[in-house]
Short mmCIF file of C-alpha atoms in Angstrom, two decimals:
data_model
loop_
_atom_site.label_atom_id
_atom_site.label_comp_id
_atom_site.label_asym_id
_atom_site.label_seq_id
_atom_site.Cartn_x
_atom_site.Cartn_y
_atom_site.Cartn_z
CA MET A 37 26.54 -53.18 56.91
CA ARG A 38 24.97 -56.69 55.90
CA GLN A 39 22.78 -55.21 53.20
CA LYS A 40 25.93 -53.16 51.63
CA LEU A 41 27.78 -56.60 51.40
CA ALA A 42 25.04 -58.46 49.89
CA ILE A 43 24.73 -55.53 47.32
CA LYS A 44 28.77 -55.83 46.97
CA SER A 45 28.22 -59.47 46.62
CA LEU A 46 25.36 -59.52 43.66
CA LEU A 47 27.72 -57.15 41.76
CA LEU A 48 30.86 -58.74 41.57
CA THR A 49 28.66 -61.76 40.96
CA ALA A 50 27.03 -59.98 38.22
CA VAL A 51 30.31 -58.62 36.94
CA ILE A 52 32.31 -61.91 36.68
CA VAL A 53 29.11 -63.72 35.01
CA GLY A 54 28.69 -60.80 32.41
CA LEU A 55 32.67 -61.17 31.55
CA SER A 56 32.68 -64.82 31.11
CA SER A 57 29.84 -65.08 29.12
CA CYS A 58 31.10 -63.13 25.71
CA GLN A 59 34.04 -65.28 24.48
CA VAL A 60 36.76 -63.57 22.25
CA TYR A 61 38.18 -65.10 19.46
CA THR A 62 40.67 -64.33 16.92
CA VAL A 63 41.15 -64.85 13.02
CA SER A 64 44.05 -63.97 11.43
CA PRO A 65 43.86 -60.97 8.42
CA GLU A 66 44.84 -63.83 5.73
CA SER A 67 42.52 -66.27 6.86
CA PHE A 68 39.72 -63.50 7.02
CA LYS A 69 39.93 -62.19 3.66
CA ILE A 70 39.72 -65.97 2.27
CA GLN A 71 36.81 -66.30 3.93
CA MET A 72 35.13 -62.77 2.88
CA LEU A 73 36.03 -63.80 -0.63
CA GLU A 74 34.00 -66.91 -0.64
CA TYR A 75 31.16 -64.79 0.07
CA PRO A 76 31.35 -61.83 -2.22
CA VAL A 77 27.55 -61.47 -2.75
CA PHE A 78 25.30 -59.61 0.06
CA THR A 79 21.73 -61.03 0.62
CA GLN A 80 19.24 -58.79 2.34
CA LEU A 81 18.33 -59.92 5.62
CA ASP A 82 16.17 -58.36 8.40
CA SER A 83 17.46 -57.97 11.76
CA THR A 84 14.40 -58.10 14.07
CA ASP A 85 13.63 -58.04 17.80
CA SER A 86 15.05 -54.56 18.00
CA LEU A 87 13.83 -53.06 21.43
CA TYR A 88 13.78 -49.29 19.78
CA LEU A 89 13.96 -49.55 16.19
CA GLY A 90 11.14 -52.61 15.55
CA PRO A 91 12.55 -54.57 12.08
CA VAL A 92 16.27 -53.53 10.74
CA TYR A 93 16.77 -54.33 7.44
CA PHE A 94 20.34 -54.20 6.13
CA TYR A 95 22.42 -56.14 3.44
CA ALA A 96 24.58 -58.64 4.81
CA TYR A 97 26.94 -61.94 4.02
CA ASP A 98 24.81 -64.91 3.83
CA MET A 99 28.08 -66.68 5.60
CA GLU A 100 26.96 -69.74 7.68
CA TYR A 101 30.18 -69.99 9.92
CA ILE A 102 33.34 -68.18 10.89
CA PHE A 103 36.72 -69.92 11.13
CA VAL A 104 37.91 -68.57 14.36
CA LYS A 105 40.90 -69.75 17.16
CA ASP A 106 39.95 -69.48 20.75
CA LYS A 107 42.18 -68.03 23.43
CA ASN A 108 44.09 -71.66 23.36
CA GLY A 109 44.72 -71.57 19.83
CA LYS A 110 42.13 -74.28 19.14
CA SER A 111 40.36 -74.02 15.80
CA LYS A 112 36.42 -73.43 15.75
CA PHE A 113 33.59 -72.89 13.25
CA LEU A 114 31.45 -69.90 15.07
CA GLN A 115 28.07 -69.87 13.76
CA ASN A 116 27.12 -66.42 12.18
CA ASN A 117 24.23 -64.06 13.68
CA PRO A 118 23.75 -60.44 13.77
CA THR A 119 25.28 -59.83 17.26
CA ILE A 120 28.53 -60.86 16.14
CA GLU A 121 31.11 -58.01 16.21
CA ALA A 122 34.52 -57.51 14.51
CA ARG A 123 37.17 -55.58 16.21
CA ILE A 124 39.82 -54.71 13.80
CA PHE A 125 43.31 -53.45 14.87
CA ASP A 126 45.51 -51.34 12.39
CA ASN A 127 49.03 -51.18 12.24
CA SER A 128 48.92 -47.63 14.57
CA GLY A 129 46.91 -49.67 17.26
CA ARG A 130 43.39 -48.16 16.52
CA LYS A 131 40.20 -50.07 17.05
CA THR A 132 37.34 -50.41 14.70
CA VAL A 133 34.35 -52.14 15.59
CA PHE A 134 31.77 -53.39 12.99
CA TYR A 135 29.34 -55.77 13.01
CA PHE A 136 30.49 -58.80 11.20
CA ASP A 137 27.99 -60.07 8.91
CA THR A 138 27.74 -56.08 7.51
CA MET A 139 31.64 -56.19 6.65
CA GLU A 140 32.68 -55.77 2.88
CA LEU A 141 36.17 -56.34 1.38
CA LYS A 142 36.03 -54.61 -1.89
CA ASN A 143 39.45 -53.63 -3.67
CA ASP A 144 41.55 -54.28 -0.64
CA THR A 145 39.28 -51.78 1.50
CA LEU A 146 37.24 -53.08 4.49
CA THR A 147 33.96 -51.57 5.21
CA GLY A 148 30.90 -52.20 7.48
CA ILE A 149 28.31 -51.19 9.68
CA ARG A 150 29.36 -49.81 12.87
CA SER A 151 26.12 -48.52 14.47
CA PHE A 152 22.28 -48.94 13.33
CA LEU A 153 21.38 -45.96 15.26
CA ASN A 154 24.04 -43.37 13.93
CA PRO A 155 24.72 -43.78 10.42
CA GLU A 156 27.27 -41.13 10.37
CA ARG A 157 29.49 -43.26 12.36
CA ASN A 158 29.44 -45.93 9.29
CA ASP A 159 31.70 -43.73 7.24
CA VAL A 160 34.91 -45.69 7.59
CA ALA A 161 37.28 -47.63 5.35
CA ILE A 162 40.18 -49.53 6.52
CA PRO A 163 42.95 -50.44 3.91
CA TYR A 164 43.47 -54.04 4.18
CA ASP A 165 47.21 -54.00 4.36
CA SER A 166 47.15 -51.84 7.35
CA ILE A 167 45.02 -54.53 9.46
CA GLN A 168 47.08 -56.11 12.29
CA LYS A 169 44.60 -58.04 14.21
CA ILE A 170 41.02 -59.32 14.20
CA GLU A 171 39.07 -60.33 16.98
CA ILE A 172 35.30 -61.85 16.76
CA GLN A 173 32.99 -61.64 19.55
CA ASN A 174 29.64 -62.75 20.05
CA HIS A 175 27.28 -60.28 22.13
CA LYS A 176 24.51 -62.47 22.47
CA LYS A 177 21.82 -59.55 21.98
CA LYS A 178 18.60 -60.46 21.31
CA PHE A 179 18.83 -60.08 17.45
CA TYR A 180 18.40 -62.64 14.99
CA PHE A 181 17.91 -63.46 11.03
CA VAL A 182 14.56 -63.90 9.76
CA ASP A 183 13.92 -65.01 6.03
CA GLU A 184 11.36 -62.55 4.16
CA GLU A 185 10.50 -61.35 0.82
CA PHE A 186 11.19 -57.84 0.21
#
């Protein structure tokens, strides 16, 4: 009985720590568009320390910071890294999740990489005028940018 209580207590603590460690930010579609248009050129970067694949090469925006708002409406600059995800909610309530630094805004259509492991999932284009809300979250996975010559 004592062991079950200890296990339940440990699991509850792990869940609370897990939920509190990933803060969600918001950015308005208008602000997001302005930030994306400031960095219209992709730079090839290396996302490394992937447990299953080794180095993963992809084209990404070389944006250093993202201007976001926290849950209290306070503005903040969030440092960009390969683990930041953007949740795009359209007018119908559908949610699409992209790696933030792989998104591209072209001809009023937003595209991006949803999965490095399953490229078939990446074939998504969202008309920009259908975007209702954007959430940004850093999952703090062990990916990081590395400057290398290709």
